Amino acid sequence: KTVCVLIIIGIVSIKFIVPYISSNFMPAHDRDLITIDIDMPQGSLLEKTLESTKLIEQKLATIPEVGSYFSIIGKTGVEKSSIVANLLPSKERKRSDVQIIDELVPFFSGILDADITVSRGDKRGFDAGDITINISGNDYDKMVAIMQQMKEKMIESGYFRSIASTYKIPKNEVKFLPNKQLLKEYGL
């Protein structure tokens, strides 16, 4: 009789304990690094990318938990830059990296035309993002449509704060076909 009562109490108590158990595969711990990727619209001048990057650097300079930062501008195109902010060790900070990111996000929304992604850590391995979805196939237009649908559903769900896509409108290309005979005539 006592054993049955203890089993029932154990089963019922699980209902109250489960909400406090984390469902992550890896425990979340504070990082001493924040990576900020800035994507300006295609065709943006380097000066516009530099301007947006400097605004973010100025904001980082006001945050006491930021020990240092460095920026890379134009490495993969003049409309892209990246800032790595080194935070003070977690024991020397009053706020976690997530709390610092939460402070930065509203500021980032005020930077016009910039698509800004903030990541904890250095984006290596499984830390590249909370969720990464790769869409592949042969029909480019269909892949773009699927990406748009997924993005809309993620926004509608309310579970995602920042959704970024690597899709860009393809750039027009110009191909020059030289007239070999005329080049020969002009000595080129």
GROMACS .gro file of C-alpha atoms in nm:
model
  188
    1LYS     CA    1   0.000   0.000   0.000
    2THR     CA    2   0.279   0.246   0.091
    3VAL     CA    3   0.473   0.157  -0.224
    4CYS     CA    4   0.168   0.233  -0.444
    5VAL     CA    5   0.122   0.572  -0.276
    6LEU     CA    6   0.492   0.656  -0.324
    7ILE     CA    7   0.477   0.556  -0.693
    8ILE     CA    8   0.168   0.773  -0.749
    9ILE     CA    9   0.333   1.069  -0.570
   10GLY     CA   10   0.649   1.018  -0.782
   11ILE     CA   11   0.451   1.015  -1.108
   12VAL     CA   12   0.246   1.322  -1.013
   13SER     CA   13   0.557   1.513  -0.900
   14ILE     CA   14   0.714   1.464  -1.246
   15LYS     CA   15   0.441   1.690  -1.386
   16PHE     CA   16   0.567   1.974  -1.168
   17ILE     CA   17   0.939   1.910  -1.225
   18VAL     CA   18   0.941   1.873  -1.608
   19PRO     CA   19   0.880   2.243  -1.691
   20TYR     CA   20   1.204   2.332  -1.511
   21ILE     CA   21   1.419   2.084  -1.701
   22SER     CA   22   1.599   2.228  -2.003
   23SER     CA   23   1.538   2.059  -2.336
   24ASN     CA   24   1.868   2.166  -2.497
   25PHE     CA   25   2.117   1.902  -2.605
   26MET     CA   26   2.402   2.122  -2.486
   27PRO     CA   27   2.366   2.345  -2.182
   28ALA     CA   28   2.365   2.717  -2.264
   29HIS     CA   29   2.660   2.895  -2.110
   30ASP     CA   30   2.783   3.249  -2.129
   31ARG     CA   31   3.020   3.334  -2.413
   32ASP     CA   32   3.290   3.596  -2.404
   33LEU     CA   33   3.242   3.680  -2.771
   34ILE     CA   34   2.967   3.834  -2.984
   35THR     CA   35   2.980   3.837  -3.365
   36ILE     CA   36   2.782   4.099  -3.558
   37ASP     CA   37   2.738   4.055  -3.934
   38ILE     CA   38   2.620   4.356  -4.136
   39ASP     CA   39   2.471   4.310  -4.482
   40MET     CA   40   2.390   4.622  -4.680
   41PRO     CA   41   2.172   4.612  -4.995
   42GLN     CA   42   2.342   4.494  -5.312
   43GLY     CA   43   2.512   4.776  -5.493
   44SER     CA   44   2.580   4.972  -5.173
   45LEU     CA   45   2.899   5.174  -5.171
   46LEU     CA   46   3.181   5.089  -4.934
   47GLU     CA   47   3.122   5.425  -4.762
   48LYS     CA   48   2.766   5.323  -4.666
   49THR     CA   49   2.890   4.992  -4.522
   50LEU     CA   50   3.162   5.178  -4.332
   51GLU     CA   51   2.908   5.426  -4.195
   52SER     CA   52   2.683   5.150  -4.057
   53THR     CA   53   2.983   4.964  -3.914
   54LYS     CA   54   3.106   5.279  -3.737
   55LEU     CA   55   2.761   5.335  -3.581
   56ILE     CA   56   2.775   4.986  -3.430
   57GLU     CA   57   3.134   5.035  -3.314
   58GLN     CA   58   3.030   5.358  -3.138
   59LYS     CA   59   2.748   5.171  -2.961
   60LEU     CA   60   2.985   4.890  -2.857
   61ALA     CA   61   3.225   5.148  -2.712
   62THR     CA   62   2.952   5.256  -2.466
   63ILE     CA   63   2.894   4.905  -2.329
   64PRO     CA   64   3.113   4.849  -2.020
   65GLU     CA   65   3.120   4.469  -2.068
   66VAL     CA   66   3.290   4.502  -2.410
   67GLY     CA   67   3.667   4.473  -2.366
   68SER     CA   68   3.761   4.520  -2.731
   69TYR     CA   69   3.629   4.476  -3.082
   70PHE     CA   70   3.755   4.460  -3.437
   71SER     CA   71   3.585   4.503  -3.772
   72ILE     CA   72   3.633   4.342  -4.111
   73ILE     CA   73   3.483   4.545  -4.394
   74GLY     CA   74   3.442   4.430  -4.753
   75LYS     CA   75   3.604   4.086  -4.719
   76THR     CA   76   3.325   3.914  -4.915
   77GLY     CA   77   3.191   4.221  -5.095
   78VAL     CA   78   3.176   4.596  -5.031
   79GLU     CA   79   2.823   4.561  -4.890
   80LYS     CA   80   2.931   4.324  -4.611
   81SER     CA   81   3.114   4.374  -4.284
   82SER     CA   82   3.161   4.185  -3.962
   83ILE     CA   83   3.243   4.297  -3.608
   84VAL     CA   84   3.375   4.066  -3.339
   85ALA     CA   85   3.325   4.203  -2.987
   86ASN     CA   86   3.538   4.048  -2.715
   87LEU     CA   87   3.354   4.066  -2.385
   88LEU     CA   88   3.515   4.077  -2.045
   89PRO     CA   89   3.528   3.734  -1.877
   90SER     CA   90   3.184   3.638  -1.746
   91LYS     CA   91   3.302   3.661  -1.384
   92GLU     CA   92   3.392   4.027  -1.437
   93ARG     CA   93   3.058   4.119  -1.598
   94LYS     CA   94   2.724   4.203  -1.441
   95ARG     CA   95   2.531   4.093  -1.752
   96SER     CA   96   2.539   3.781  -1.965
   97ASP     CA   97   2.617   3.783  -2.335
   98VAL     CA   98   2.245   3.729  -2.409
   99GLN     CA   99   2.151   4.035  -2.203
  100ILE     CA  100   2.407   4.243  -2.394
  101ILE     CA  101   2.266   4.117  -2.725
  102ASP     CA  102   1.915   4.204  -2.603
  103GLU     CA  103   2.037   4.560  -2.545
  104LEU     CA  104   2.191   4.580  -2.894
  105VAL     CA  105   1.897   4.445  -3.098
  106PRO     CA  106   1.670   4.754  -3.063
  107PHE     CA  107   1.966   4.978  -3.156
  108PHE     CA  108   2.034   4.767  -3.467
  109SER     CA  109   1.675   4.806  -3.583
  110GLY     CA  110   1.737   5.180  -3.618
  111ILE     CA  111   2.016   5.135  -3.872
  112LEU     CA  112   1.840   5.179  -4.204
  113ASP     CA  113   1.892   4.936  -4.492
  114ALA     CA  114   2.123   4.713  -4.289
  115ASP     CA  115   2.044   4.345  -4.236
  116ILE     CA  116   2.223   4.275  -3.907
  117THR     CA  117   2.274   3.931  -3.755
  118VAL     CA  118   2.409   3.885  -3.403
  119SER     CA  119   2.560   3.555  -3.292
  120ARG     CA  120   2.696   3.428  -2.965
  121GLY     CA  121   3.051   3.304  -2.995
  122ASP     CA  122   3.254   3.284  -3.312
  123LYS     CA  123   3.007   3.095  -3.535
  124ARG     CA  124   3.221   2.786  -3.576
  125GLY     CA  125   3.072   2.440  -3.587
  126PHE     CA  126   2.727   2.398  -3.440
  127ASP     CA  127   2.723   2.756  -3.301
  128ALA     CA  128   2.658   2.909  -3.645
  129GLY     CA  129   2.299   2.984  -3.549
  130ASP     CA  130   2.011   2.849  -3.349
  131ILE     CA  131   1.859   2.703  -3.665
  132THR     CA  132   2.009   2.675  -4.011
  133ILE     CA  133   1.789   2.561  -4.299
  134ASN     CA  134   1.943   2.484  -4.636
  135ILE     CA  135   1.715   2.469  -4.939
  136SER     CA  136   1.855   2.308  -5.251
  137GLY     CA  137   1.724   2.204  -5.588
  138ASN     CA  138   1.733   2.270  -5.960
  139ASP     CA  139   1.449   2.523  -5.988
  140TYR     CA  140   1.588   2.852  -5.855
  141ASP     CA  141   1.252   3.036  -5.859
  142LYS     CA  142   1.086   2.754  -5.664
  143MET     CA  143   1.365   2.757  -5.402
  144VAL     CA  144   1.322   3.133  -5.355
  145ALA     CA  145   0.943   3.086  -5.315
  146ILE     CA  146   0.994   2.811  -5.055
  147MET     CA  147   1.242   3.030  -4.867
  148GLN     CA  148   0.990   3.316  -4.858
  149GLN     CA  149   0.716   3.082  -4.730
  150MET     CA  150   0.942   2.945  -4.457
  151LYS     CA  151   1.046   3.296  -4.354
  152GLU     CA  152   0.681   3.408  -4.331
  153LYS     CA  153   0.582   3.103  -4.123
  154MET     CA  154   0.875   3.159  -3.887
  155ILE     CA  155   0.775   3.523  -3.840
  156GLU     CA  156   0.408   3.429  -3.785
  157SER     CA  157   0.504   3.172  -3.520
  158GLY     CA  158   0.645   3.444  -3.292
  159TYR     CA  159   0.929   3.215  -3.180
  160PHE     CA  160   1.201   3.381  -3.387
  161ARG     CA  161   1.353   3.721  -3.322
  162SER     CA  162   1.584   3.750  -3.620
  163ILE     CA  163   1.551   3.564  -3.948
  164ALA     CA  164   1.822   3.606  -4.209
  165SER     CA  165   1.843   3.468  -4.559
  166THR     CA  166   2.150   3.447  -4.780
  167TYR     CA  167   1.934   3.490  -5.090
  168LYS     CA  168   2.026   3.791  -5.301
  169ILE     CA  169   1.877   3.914  -5.626
  170PRO     CA  170   2.121   3.802  -5.895
  171LYS     CA  171   2.333   4.079  -6.042
  172ASN     CA  172   2.316   4.154  -6.413
  173GLU     CA  173   2.623   4.051  -6.605
  174VAL     CA  174   2.771   4.194  -6.922
  175LYS     CA  175   2.976   3.975  -7.149
  176PHE     CA  176   3.219   4.129  -7.398
  177LEU     CA  177   3.312   3.924  -7.699
  178PRO     CA  178   3.612   4.086  -7.866
  179ASN     CA  179   3.645   4.086  -8.241
  180LYS     CA  180   3.978   3.911  -8.281
  181GLN     CA  181   4.031   4.045  -8.634
  182LEU     CA  182   3.990   4.410  -8.522
  183LEU     CA  183   4.211   4.353  -8.217
  184LYS     CA  184   4.481   4.219  -8.448
  185GLU     CA  185   4.446   4.520  -8.680
  186TYR     CA  186   4.492   4.765  -8.392
  187GLY     CA  187   4.780   4.568  -8.242
  188LEU     CA  188   4.602   4.471  -7.922
   0.00000   0.00000   0.00000
